[in-house]
Amino acid sequence: MKKSKILKIVISLLVFFVLVLTFFLNSNSNLEITEKEAKDEIIKKYQTLESNTLLENSSVVLDYQKMFNNSSIVGELYIPNTELKVPVAQGEDNDYYLNHLLDKSYNTLGSVFLDYRNNVDDKKIIIYGHNSQDITTEFHMLENYLDYDYYKRYSDIYFETINNKYHYKIFSVYIATNDYQHVNLKLFEASYQKHLDWLLQQSIYDTGVLVNRDDDILILQTCYFEPKDSFLIIAAKKI
């Protein structure tokens, strides 16, 4: 009788833990679905703007600010003939837009954002965006640049601000695993060329694009998963 009672208790505890685990997983799954739906609504909203006519439209950033009632939207990042056309926000730190949408609602899928240390017209700017193995994010498409043939077709990047439209040409594509020099913004004239050379040397293929200390550059960073906890880096120079 005693063994039977113990067995019943053990079975009851196992059932309880299975139920708790199932509830936890379902809760996370439902949260993920809800957050994705919220993110998709935001994307759908800004895609209604015909801002892909970037070279003609000078007010797209103001349109985004008005649309989301958010003056921290500072630009639009655009790669012609791809699916990437996205507003770029800027927070007071590099944490806020990791888990907030353009309407300032909390969402772990976050937004694409400019480094808080930057001004939009700095000699070097850095733009961050999430990547995921489970959900398609704006910067997931950057993985295509690991293919040289894709790079050859889509090597131009545009960044539009309220006052200017900048055109960049990609010069380096690489995976950062343990050396994160690409986030350095405290660069002096004497070290700038060395920094550019280092970025160029990291590239997984030769783009044929040269850079010198007179060039302004753009860095795009997103997560990568091979190896785990690495980053995909796209470096481009203003032309």
PDB file of N, CA, C and O in Angstrom, residues 8-80:
ATOM      1  N   LYS A   8       1.674   6.901  -6.741  1.00  0.00           N
ATOM      2  CA  LYS A   8       0.631   7.854  -7.130  1.00  0.00           C
ATOM      3  C   LYS A   8       1.117   9.294  -6.963  1.00  0.00           C
ATOM      4  O   LYS A   8       0.841  10.172  -7.786  1.00  0.00           O
ATOM      5  N   ILE A   9       1.852   9.541  -5.874  1.00  0.00           N
ATOM      6  CA  ILE A   9       2.371  10.888  -5.628  1.00  0.00           C
ATOM      7  C   ILE A   9       3.370  11.282  -6.718  1.00  0.00           C
ATOM      8  O   ILE A   9       3.344  12.387  -7.244  1.00  0.00           O
ATOM      9  N   VAL A  10       4.271  10.335  -7.054  1.00  0.00           N
ATOM     10  CA  VAL A  10       5.278  10.591  -8.095  1.00  0.00           C
ATOM     11  C   VAL A  10       4.608  10.891  -9.428  1.00  0.00           C
ATOM     12  O   VAL A  10       4.971  11.830 -10.149  1.00  0.00           O
ATOM     13  N   ILE A  11       3.609  10.067  -9.781  1.00  0.00           N
ATOM     14  CA  ILE A  11       2.877  10.272 -11.039  1.00  0.00           C
ATOM     15  C   ILE A  11       2.181  11.623 -11.039  1.00  0.00           C
ATOM     16  O   ILE A  11       2.201  12.357 -12.034  1.00  0.00           O
ATOM     17  N   SER A  12       1.580  11.969  -9.904  1.00  0.00           N
ATOM     18  CA  SER A  12       0.891  13.264  -9.792  1.00  0.00           C
ATOM     19  C   SER A  12       1.862  14.418  -9.991  1.00  0.00           C
ATOM     20  O   SER A  12       1.551  15.404 -10.668  1.00  0.00           O
ATOM     21  N   LEU A  13       3.046  14.304  -9.380  1.00  0.00           N
ATOM     22  CA  LEU A  13       4.062  15.360  -9.525  1.00  0.00           C
ATOM     23  C   LEU A  13       4.538  15.470 -10.968  1.00  0.00           C
ATOM     24  O   LEU A  13       4.712  16.577 -11.499  1.00  0.00           O
ATOM     25  N   LEU A  14       4.743  14.314 -11.613  1.00  0.00           N
ATOM     26  CA  LEU A  14       5.168  14.334 -13.014  1.00  0.00           C
ATOM     27  C   LEU A  14       4.126  15.001 -13.902  1.00  0.00           C
ATOM     28  O   LEU A  14       4.442  15.811 -14.774  1.00  0.00           O
ATOM     29  N   VAL A  15       2.861  14.660 -13.669  1.00  0.00           N
ATOM     30  CA  VAL A  15       1.768  15.260 -14.442  1.00  0.00           C
ATOM     31  C   VAL A  15       1.745  16.775 -14.217  1.00  0.00           C
ATOM     32  O   VAL A  15       1.578  17.569 -15.146  1.00  0.00           O
ATOM     33  N   PHE A  16       1.941  17.177 -12.946  1.00  0.00           N
ATOM     34  CA  PHE A  16       1.937  18.608 -12.609  1.00  0.00           C
ATOM     35  C   PHE A  16       3.044  19.340 -13.366  1.00  0.00           C
ATOM     36  O   PHE A  16       2.811  20.395 -13.965  1.00  0.00           O
ATOM     37  N   PHE A  17       4.263  18.780 -13.347  1.00  0.00           N
ATOM     38  CA  PHE A  17       5.387  19.437 -14.007  1.00  0.00           C
ATOM     39  C   PHE A  17       5.200  19.483 -15.522  1.00  0.00           C
ATOM     40  O   PHE A  17       5.569  20.461 -16.176  1.00  0.00           O
ATOM     41  N   VAL A  18       4.622  18.413 -16.084  1.00  0.00           N
ATOM     42  CA  VAL A  18       4.342  18.413 -17.524  1.00  0.00           C
ATOM     43  C   VAL A  18       3.345  19.511 -17.874  1.00  0.00           C
ATOM     44  O   VAL A  18       3.503  20.238 -18.859  1.00  0.00           O
ATOM     45  N   LEU A  19       2.313  19.657 -17.039  1.00  0.00           N
ATOM     46  CA  LEU A  19       1.314  20.701 -17.280  1.00  0.00           C
ATOM     47  C   LEU A  19       1.924  22.095 -17.179  1.00  0.00           C
ATOM     48  O   LEU A  19       1.633  22.977 -17.985  1.00  0.00           O
ATOM     49  N   VAL A  20       2.773  22.280 -16.138  1.00  0.00           N
ATOM     50  CA  VAL A  20       3.432  23.583 -15.972  1.00  0.00           C
ATOM     51  C   VAL A  20       4.327  23.881 -17.168  1.00  0.00           C
ATOM     52  O   VAL A  20       4.316  24.997 -17.712  1.00  0.00           O
ATOM     53  N   LEU A  21       5.112  22.899 -17.597  1.00  0.00           N
ATOM     54  CA  LEU A  21       6.009  23.080 -18.737  1.00  0.00           C
ATOM     55  C   LEU A  21       5.222  23.377 -20.004  1.00  0.00           C
ATOM     56  O   LEU A  21       5.574  24.258 -20.795  1.00  0.00           O
ATOM     57  N   THR A  22       4.133  22.642 -20.219  1.00  0.00           N
ATOM     58  CA  THR A  22       3.290  22.869 -21.387  1.00  0.00           C
ATOM     59  C   THR A  22       2.701  24.271 -21.380  1.00  0.00           C
ATOM     60  O   THR A  22       2.683  24.957 -22.407  1.00  0.00           O
ATOM     61  N   PHE A  23       2.246  24.694 -20.202  1.00  0.00           N
ATOM     62  CA  PHE A  23       1.699  26.050 -20.079  1.00  0.00           C
ATOM     63  C   PHE A  23       2.761  27.097 -20.397  1.00  0.00           C
ATOM     64  O   PHE A  23       2.510  28.061 -21.118  1.00  0.00           O
ATOM     65  N   PHE A  24       3.973  26.874 -19.861  1.00  0.00           N
ATOM     66  CA  PHE A  24       5.070  27.814 -20.083  1.00  0.00           C
ATOM     67  C   PHE A  24       5.413  27.907 -21.569  1.00  0.00           C
ATOM     68  O   PHE A  24       5.562  28.994 -22.128  1.00  0.00           O
ATOM     69  N   LEU A  25       5.537  26.748 -22.218  1.00  0.00           N
ATOM     70  CA  LEU A  25       5.882  26.733 -23.640  1.00  0.00           C
ATOM     71  C   LEU A  25       4.786  27.364 -24.481  1.00  0.00           C
ATOM     72  O   LEU A  25       5.054  28.127 -25.415  1.00  0.00           O
ATOM     73  N   ASN A  26       3.536  27.043 -24.148  1.00  0.00           N
ATOM     74  CA  ASN A  26       2.427  27.631 -24.893  1.00  0.00           C
ATOM     75  C   ASN A  26       2.356  29.133 -24.697  1.00  0.00           C
ATOM     76  O   ASN A  26       2.056  29.889 -25.626  1.00  0.00           O
ATOM     77  N   SER A  27       2.640  29.575 -23.460  1.00  0.00           N
ATOM     78  CA  SER A  27       2.628  31.013 -23.179  1.00  0.00           C
ATOM     79  C   SER A  27       3.680  31.730 -24.001  1.00  0.00           C
ATOM     80  O   SER A  27       3.432  32.778 -24.597  1.00  0.00           O
ATOM     81  N   ASN A  28       4.907  31.143 -24.023  1.00  0.00           N
ATOM     82  CA  ASN A  28       5.976  31.745 -24.818  1.00  0.00           C
ATOM     83  C   ASN A  28       5.626  31.735 -26.295  1.00  0.00           C
ATOM     84  O   ASN A  28       5.885  32.702 -27.019  1.00  0.00           O
ATOM     85  N   SER A  29       5.045  30.624 -26.753  1.00  0.00           N
ATOM     86  CA  SER A  29       4.670  30.511 -28.155  1.00  0.00           C
ATOM     87  C   SER A  29       3.602  31.547 -28.508  1.00  0.00           C
ATOM     88  O   SER A  29       3.687  32.208 -29.539  1.00  0.00           O
ATOM     89  N   ASN A  30       2.607  31.690 -27.629  1.00  0.00           N
ATOM     90  CA  ASN A  30       1.552  32.669 -27.885  1.00  0.00           C
ATOM     91  C   ASN A  30       2.100  34.085 -27.867  1.00  0.00           C
ATOM     92  O   ASN A  30       1.693  34.938 -28.669  1.00  0.00           O
ATOM     93  N   LEU A  31       3.037  34.341 -26.938  1.00  0.00           N
ATOM     94  CA  LEU A  31       3.657  35.666 -26.873  1.00  0.00           C
ATOM     95  C   LEU A  31       4.416  35.955 -28.147  1.00  0.00           C
ATOM     96  O   LEU A  31       4.339  37.056 -28.697  1.00  0.00           O
ATOM     97  N   GLU A  32       5.157  34.939 -28.622  1.00  0.00           N
ATOM     98  CA  GLU A  32       5.933  35.101 -29.845  1.00  0.00           C
ATOM     99  C   GLU A  32       5.012  35.394 -31.020  1.00  0.00           C
ATOM    100  O   GLU A  32       5.299  36.265 -31.846  1.00  0.00           O
ATOM    101  N   ILE A  33       3.909  34.672 -31.115  1.00  0.00           N
ATOM    102  CA  ILE A  33       2.953  34.892 -32.201  1.00  0.00           C
ATOM    103  C   ILE A  33       2.354  36.290 -32.108  1.00  0.00           C
ATOM    104  O   ILE A  33       2.251  37.007 -33.101  1.00  0.00           O
ATOM    105  N   THR A  34       1.985  36.707 -30.894  1.00  0.00           N
ATOM    106  CA  THR A  34       1.404  38.028 -30.693  1.00  0.00           C
ATOM    107  C   THR A  34       2.392  39.117 -31.067  1.00  0.00           C
ATOM    108  O   THR A  34       2.028  40.097 -31.732  1.00  0.00           O
ATOM    109  N   GLU A  35       3.642  38.952 -30.649  1.00  0.00           N
ATOM    110  CA  GLU A  35       4.657  39.962 -30.964  1.00  0.00           C
ATOM    111  C   GLU A  35       4.929  40.006 -32.464  1.00  0.00           C
ATOM    112  O   GLU A  35       5.128  41.086 -33.023  1.00  0.00           O
ATOM    113  N   LYS A  36       4.943  38.858 -33.114  1.00  0.00           N
ATOM    114  CA  LYS A  36       5.151  38.837 -34.557  1.00  0.00           C
ATOM    115  C   LYS A  36       3.999  39.538 -35.265  1.00  0.00           C
ATOM    116  O   LYS A  36       4.212  40.291 -36.234  1.00  0.00           O
ATOM    117  N   GLU A  37       2.782  39.306 -34.823  1.00  0.00           N
ATOM    118  CA  GLU A  37       1.632  39.971 -35.428  1.00  0.00           C
ATOM    119  C   GLU A  37       1.733  41.477 -35.269  1.00  0.00           C
ATOM    120  O   GLU A  37       1.448  42.240 -36.206  1.00  0.00           O
ATOM    121  N   ALA A  38       2.151  41.937 -34.090  1.00  0.00           N
ATOM    122  CA  ALA A  38       2.305  43.373 -33.850  1.00  0.00           C
ATOM    123  C   ALA A  38       3.398  43.951 -34.741  1.00  0.00           C
ATOM    124  O   ALA A  38       3.250  45.040 -35.308  1.00  0.00           O
ATOM    125  N   LYS A  39       4.494  43.222 -34.854  1.00  0.00           N
ATOM    126  CA  LYS A  39       5.601  43.657 -35.714  1.00  0.00           C
ATOM    127  C   LYS A  39       5.163  43.717 -37.167  1.00  0.00           C
ATOM    128  O   LYS A  39       5.463  44.678 -37.888  1.00  0.00           O
ATOM    129  N   ASP A  40       4.426  42.693 -37.616  1.00  0.00           N
ATOM    130  CA  ASP A  40       3.950  42.658 -39.003  1.00  0.00           C
ATOM    131  C   ASP A  40       3.024  43.835 -39.301  1.00  0.00           C
ATOM    132  O   ASP A  40       3.042  44.384 -40.411  1.00  0.00           O
ATOM    133  N   GLU A  41       2.214  44.235 -38.327  1.00  0.00           N
ATOM    134  CA  GLU A  41       1.320  45.387 -38.520  1.00  0.00           C
ATOM    135  C   GLU A  41       2.118  46.667 -38.705  1.00  0.00           C
ATOM    136  O   GLU A  41       1.777  47.516 -39.524  1.00  0.00           O
ATOM    137  N   ILE A  42       3.190  46.800 -37.934  1.00  0.00           N
ATOM    138  CA  ILE A  42       4.062  47.966 -38.066  1.00  0.00           C
ATOM    139  C   ILE A  42       4.698  47.994 -39.447  1.00  0.00           C
ATOM    140  O   ILE A  42       4.710  49.023 -40.125  1.00  0.00           O
ATOM    141  N   ILE A  43       5.212  46.840 -39.882  1.00  0.00           N
ATOM    142  CA  ILE A  43       5.855  46.752 -41.196  1.00  0.00           C
ATOM    143  C   ILE A  43       4.855  47.069 -42.303  1.00  0.00           C
ATOM    144  O   ILE A  43       5.146  47.829 -43.232  1.00  0.00           O
ATOM    145  N   LYS A  44       3.670  46.485 -42.199  1.00  0.00           N
ATOM    146  CA  LYS A  44       2.630  46.712 -43.203  1.00  0.00           C
ATOM    147  C   LYS A  44       2.276  48.193 -43.284  1.00  0.00           C
ATOM    148  O   LYS A  44       2.064  48.745 -44.368  1.00  0.00           O
ATOM    149  N   LYS A  45       2.280  48.848 -42.136  1.00  0.00           N
ATOM    150  CA  LYS A  45       1.911  50.263 -42.091  1.00  0.00           C
ATOM    151  C   LYS A  45       2.922  51.129 -42.819  1.00  0.00           C
ATOM    152  O   LYS A  45       2.563  51.962 -43.648  1.00  0.00           O
ATOM    153  N   TYR A  46       4.227  50.915 -42.524  1.00  0.00           N
ATOM    154  CA  TYR A  46       5.199  51.792 -43.186  1.00  0.00           C
ATOM    155  C   TYR A  46       5.438  51.408 -44.645  1.00  0.00           C
ATOM    156  O   TYR A  46       5.890  52.218 -45.447  1.00  0.00           O
ATOM    157  N   GLN A  47       5.110  50.176 -45.005  1.00  0.00           N
ATOM    158  CA  GLN A  47       5.264  49.782 -46.401  1.00  0.00           C
ATOM    159  C   GLN A  47       4.200  50.406 -47.299  1.00  0.00           C
ATOM    160  O   GLN A  47       4.327  50.375 -48.522  1.00  0.00           O
ATOM    161  N   THR A  48       3.165  50.981 -46.703  1.00  0.00           N
ATOM    162  CA  THR A  48       2.156  51.659 -47.513  1.00  0.00           C
ATOM    163  C   THR A  48       2.694  52.958 -48.100  1.00  0.00           C
ATOM    164  O   THR A  48       2.145  53.480 -49.074  1.00  0.00           O
ATOM    165  N   LEU A  49       3.767  53.480 -47.511  1.00  0.00           N
ATOM    166  CA  LEU A  49       4.390  54.675 -48.071  1.00  0.00           C
ATOM    167  C   LEU A  49       5.174  54.296 -49.315  1.00  0.00           C
ATOM    168  O   LEU A  49       5.927  53.324 -49.305  1.00  0.00           O
ATOM    169  N   GLU A  50       5.016  55.071 -50.356  1.00  0.00           N
ATOM    170  CA  GLU A  50       5.752  54.793 -51.584  1.00  0.00           C
ATOM    171  C   GLU A  50       7.156  55.388 -51.489  1.00  0.00           C
ATOM    172  O   GLU A  50       7.606  56.134 -52.356  1.00  0.00           O
ATOM    173  N   SER A  51       7.867  55.018 -50.440  1.00  0.00           N
ATOM    174  CA  SER A  51       9.186  55.613 -50.218  1.00  0.00           C
ATOM    175  C   SER A  51      10.295  54.891 -50.966  1.00  0.00           C
ATOM    176  O   SER A  51      11.448  55.275 -50.883  1.00  0.00           O
ATOM    177  N   ASN A  52       9.941  53.841 -51.701  1.00  0.00           N
ATOM    178  CA  ASN A  52      10.973  53.194 -52.487  1.00  0.00           C
ATOM    179  C   ASN A  52      11.355  54.032 -53.706  1.00  0.00           C
ATOM    180  O   ASN A  52      12.282  53.708 -54.411  1.00  0.00           O
ATOM    181  N   THR A  53      10.631  55.119 -53.975  1.00  0.00           N
ATOM    182  CA  THR A  53      11.049  56.103 -54.972  1.00  0.00           C
ATOM    183  C   THR A  53      11.964  57.091 -54.258  1.00  0.00           C
ATOM    184  O   THR A  53      11.753  58.292 -54.283  1.00  0.00           O
ATOM    185  N   LEU A  54      12.991  56.540 -53.624  1.00  0.00           N
ATOM    186  CA  LEU A  54      13.832  57.276 -52.695  1.00  0.00           C
ATOM    187  C   LEU A  54      14.524  58.467 -53.328  1.00  0.00           C
ATOM    188  O   LEU A  54      14.657  59.516 -52.717  1.00  0.00           O
ATOM    189  N   LEU A  55      14.937  58.347 -54.565  1.00  0.00           N
ATOM    190  CA  LEU A  55      15.677  59.427 -55.180  1.00  0.00           C
ATOM    191  C   LEU A  55      14.787  60.620 -55.516  1.00  0.00           C
ATOM    192  O   LEU A  55      15.271  61.689 -55.837  1.00  0.00           O
ATOM    193  N   GLU A  56      13.487  60.476 -55.433  1.00  0.00           N
ATOM    194  CA  GLU A  56      12.563  61.562 -55.734  1.00  0.00           C
ATOM    195  C   GLU A  56      11.831  62.066 -54.490  1.00  0.00           C
ATOM    196  O   GLU A  56      11.413  63.219 -54.432  1.00  0.00           O
ATOM    197  N   ASN A  57      11.687  61.231 -53.496  1.00  0.00           N
ATOM    198  CA  ASN A  57      10.889  61.567 -52.323  1.00  0.00           C
ATOM    199  C   ASN A  57      11.779  62.107 -51.224  1.00  0.00           C
ATOM    200  O   ASN A  57      12.620  61.399 -50.693  1.00  0.00           O
ATOM    201  N   SER A  58      11.626  63.376 -50.864  1.00  0.00           N
ATOM    202  CA  SER A  58      12.518  63.998 -49.885  1.00  0.00           C
ATOM    203  C   SER A  58      11.879  64.101 -48.512  1.00  0.00           C
ATOM    204  O   SER A  58      12.490  64.631 -47.599  1.00  0.00           O
ATOM    205  N   SER A  59      10.656  63.602 -48.365  1.00  0.00           N
ATOM    206  CA  SER A  59       9.953  63.787 -47.100  1.00  0.00           C
ATOM    207  C   SER A  59       9.578  62.470 -46.425  1.00  0.00           C
ATOM    208  O   SER A  59       8.781  62.460 -45.502  1.00  0.00           O
ATOM    209  N   VAL A  60      10.161  61.374 -46.861  1.00  0.00           N
ATOM    210  CA  VAL A  60       9.762  60.076 -46.344  1.00  0.00           C
ATOM    211  C   VAL A  60      10.010  59.963 -44.835  1.00  0.00           C
ATOM    212  O   VAL A  60       9.193  59.386 -44.108  1.00  0.00           O
ATOM    213  N   VAL A  61      11.099  60.536 -44.330  1.00  0.00           N
ATOM    214  CA  VAL A  61      11.404  60.435 -42.898  1.00  0.00           C
ATOM    215  C   VAL A  61      10.371  61.204 -42.084  1.00  0.00           C
ATOM    216  O   VAL A  61       9.896  60.732 -41.046  1.00  0.00           O
ATOM    217  N   LEU A  62       9.991  62.385 -42.561  1.00  0.00           N
ATOM    218  CA  LEU A  62       8.949  63.163 -41.880  1.00  0.00           C
ATOM    219  C   LEU A  62       7.622  62.418 -41.924  1.00  0.00           C
ATOM    220  O   LEU A  62       6.839  62.473 -40.960  1.00  0.00           O
ATOM    221  N   ASP A  63       7.373  61.713 -43.021  1.00  0.00           N
ATOM    222  CA  ASP A  63       6.154  60.907 -43.121  1.00  0.00           C
ATOM    223  C   ASP A  63       6.147  59.797 -42.072  1.00  0.00           C
ATOM    224  O   ASP A  63       5.123  59.529 -41.438  1.00  0.00           O
ATOM    225  N   TYR A  64       7.296  59.139 -41.903  1.00  0.00           N
ATOM    226  CA  TYR A  64       7.402  58.103 -40.877  1.00  0.00           C
ATOM    227  C   TYR A  64       7.181  58.685 -39.486  1.00  0.00           C
ATOM    228  O   TYR A  64       6.489  58.096 -38.649  1.00  0.00           O
ATOM    229  N   GLN A  65       7.790  59.821 -39.218  1.00  0.00           N
ATOM    230  CA  GLN A  65       7.643  60.453 -37.901  1.00  0.00           C
ATOM    231  C   GLN A  65       6.176  60.766 -37.605  1.00  0.00           C
ATOM    232  O   GLN A  65       5.690  60.532 -36.491  1.00  0.00           O
ATOM    233  N   LYS A  66       5.496  61.276 -38.613  1.00  0.00           N
ATOM    234  CA  LYS A  66       4.082  61.600 -38.450  1.00  0.00           C
ATOM    235  C   LYS A  66       3.249  60.338 -38.292  1.00  0.00           C
ATOM    236  O   LYS A  66       2.345  60.260 -37.446  1.00  0.00           O
ATOM    237  N   MET A  67       3.537  59.335 -39.088  1.00  0.00           N
ATOM    238  CA  MET A  67       2.781  58.086 -39.071  1.00  0.00           C
ATOM    239  C   MET A  67       2.819  57.417 -37.693  1.00  0.00           C
ATOM    240  O   MET A  67       1.802  56.921 -37.196  1.00  0.00           O
ATOM    241  N   PHE A  68       4.002  57.424 -37.055  1.00  0.00           N
ATOM    242  CA  PHE A  68       4.161  56.736 -35.773  1.00  0.00           C
ATOM    243  C   PHE A  68       4.239  57.686 -34.588  1.00  0.00           C
ATOM    244  O   PHE A  68       4.469  57.251 -33.458  1.00  0.00           O
ATOM    245  N   ASN A  69       4.039  58.977 -34.860  1.00  0.00           N
ATOM    246  CA  ASN A  69       4.139  59.987 -33.795  1.00  0.00           C
ATOM    247  C   ASN A  69       5.446  59.807 -33.030  1.00  0.00           C
ATOM    248  O   ASN A  69       5.470  59.731 -31.801  1.00  0.00           O
ATOM    249  N   ASN A  70       6.535  59.732 -33.774  1.00  0.00           N
ATOM    250  CA  ASN A  70       7.828  59.384 -33.195  1.00  0.00           C
ATOM    251  C   ASN A  70       8.935  60.191 -33.884  1.00  0.00           C
ATOM    252  O   ASN A  70       9.356  59.863 -34.999  1.00  0.00           O
ATOM    253  N   SER A  71       9.411  61.221 -33.222  1.00  0.00           N
ATOM    254  CA  SER A  71      10.455  62.076 -33.799  1.00  0.00           C
ATOM    255  C   SER A  71      11.835  61.436 -33.737  1.00  0.00           C
ATOM    256  O   SER A  71      12.799  61.994 -34.270  1.00  0.00           O
ATOM    257  N   SER A  72      11.944  60.253 -33.099  1.00  0.00           N
ATOM    258  CA  SER A  72      13.245  59.592 -33.040  1.00  0.00           C
ATOM    259  C   SER A  72      13.515  58.738 -34.280  1.00  0.00           C
ATOM    260  O   SER A  72      14.558  58.090 -34.371  1.00  0.00           O
ATOM    261  N   ILE A  73      12.603  58.736 -35.240  1.00  0.00           N
ATOM    262  CA  ILE A  73      12.865  58.101 -36.532  1.00  0.00           C
ATOM    263  C   ILE A  73      13.726  59.068 -37.334  1.00  0.00           C
ATOM    264  O   ILE A  73      13.312  60.191 -37.630  1.00  0.00           O
ATOM    265  N   VAL A  74      14.944  58.649 -37.670  1.00  0.00           N
ATOM    266  CA  VAL A  74      15.921  59.575 -38.249  1.00  0.00           C
ATOM    267  C   VAL A  74      16.234  59.295 -39.712  1.00  0.00           C
ATOM    268  O   VAL A  74      16.917  60.096 -40.365  1.00  0.00           O
ATOM    269  N   GLY A  75      15.775  58.163 -40.239  1.00  0.00           N
ATOM    270  CA  GLY A  75      16.129  57.865 -41.623  1.00  0.00           C
ATOM    271  C   GLY A  75      15.396  56.668 -42.178  1.00  0.00           C
ATOM    272  O   GLY A  75      14.575  56.036 -41.504  1.00  0.00           O
ATOM    273  N   GLU A  76      15.712  56.376 -43.424  1.00  0.00           N
ATOM    274  CA  GLU A  76      15.218  55.166 -44.077  1.00  0.00           C
ATOM    275  C   GLU A  76      16.394  54.468 -44.742  1.00  0.00           C
ATOM    276  O   GLU A  76      17.174  55.086 -45.466  1.00  0.00           O
ATOM    277  N   LEU A  77      16.509  53.178 -44.482  1.00  0.00           N
ATOM    278  CA  LEU A  77      17.528  52.338 -45.095  1.00  0.00           C
ATOM    279  C   LEU A  77      16.881  51.582 -46.246  1.00  0.00           C
ATOM    280  O   LEU A  77      15.821  50.981 -46.080  1.00  0.00           O
ATOM    281  N   TYR A  78      17.535  51.581 -47.392  1.00  0.00           N
ATOM    282  CA  TYR A  78      16.905  51.049 -48.599  1.00  0.00           C
ATOM    283  C   TYR A  78      17.946  50.401 -49.498  1.00  0.00           C
ATOM    284  O   TYR A  78      18.988  51.000 -49.786  1.00  0.00           O
ATOM    285  N   ILE A  79      17.711  49.152 -49.904  1.00  0.00           N
ATOM    286  CA  ILE A  79      18.552  48.467 -50.881  1.00  0.00           C
ATOM    287  C   ILE A  79      17.694  48.200 -52.116  1.00  0.00           C
ATOM    288  O   ILE A  79      16.740  47.416 -52.043  1.00  0.00           O
ATOM    289  N   PRO A  80      17.986  48.862 -53.225  1.00  0.00           N
ATOM    290  CA  PRO A  80      17.142  48.735 -54.428  1.00  0.00           C
ATOM    291  C   PRO A  80      16.946  47.294 -54.873  1.00  0.00           C
ATOM    292  O   PRO A  80      17.856  46.473 -54.800  1.00  0.00           O
TER     293      PRO A  80
END
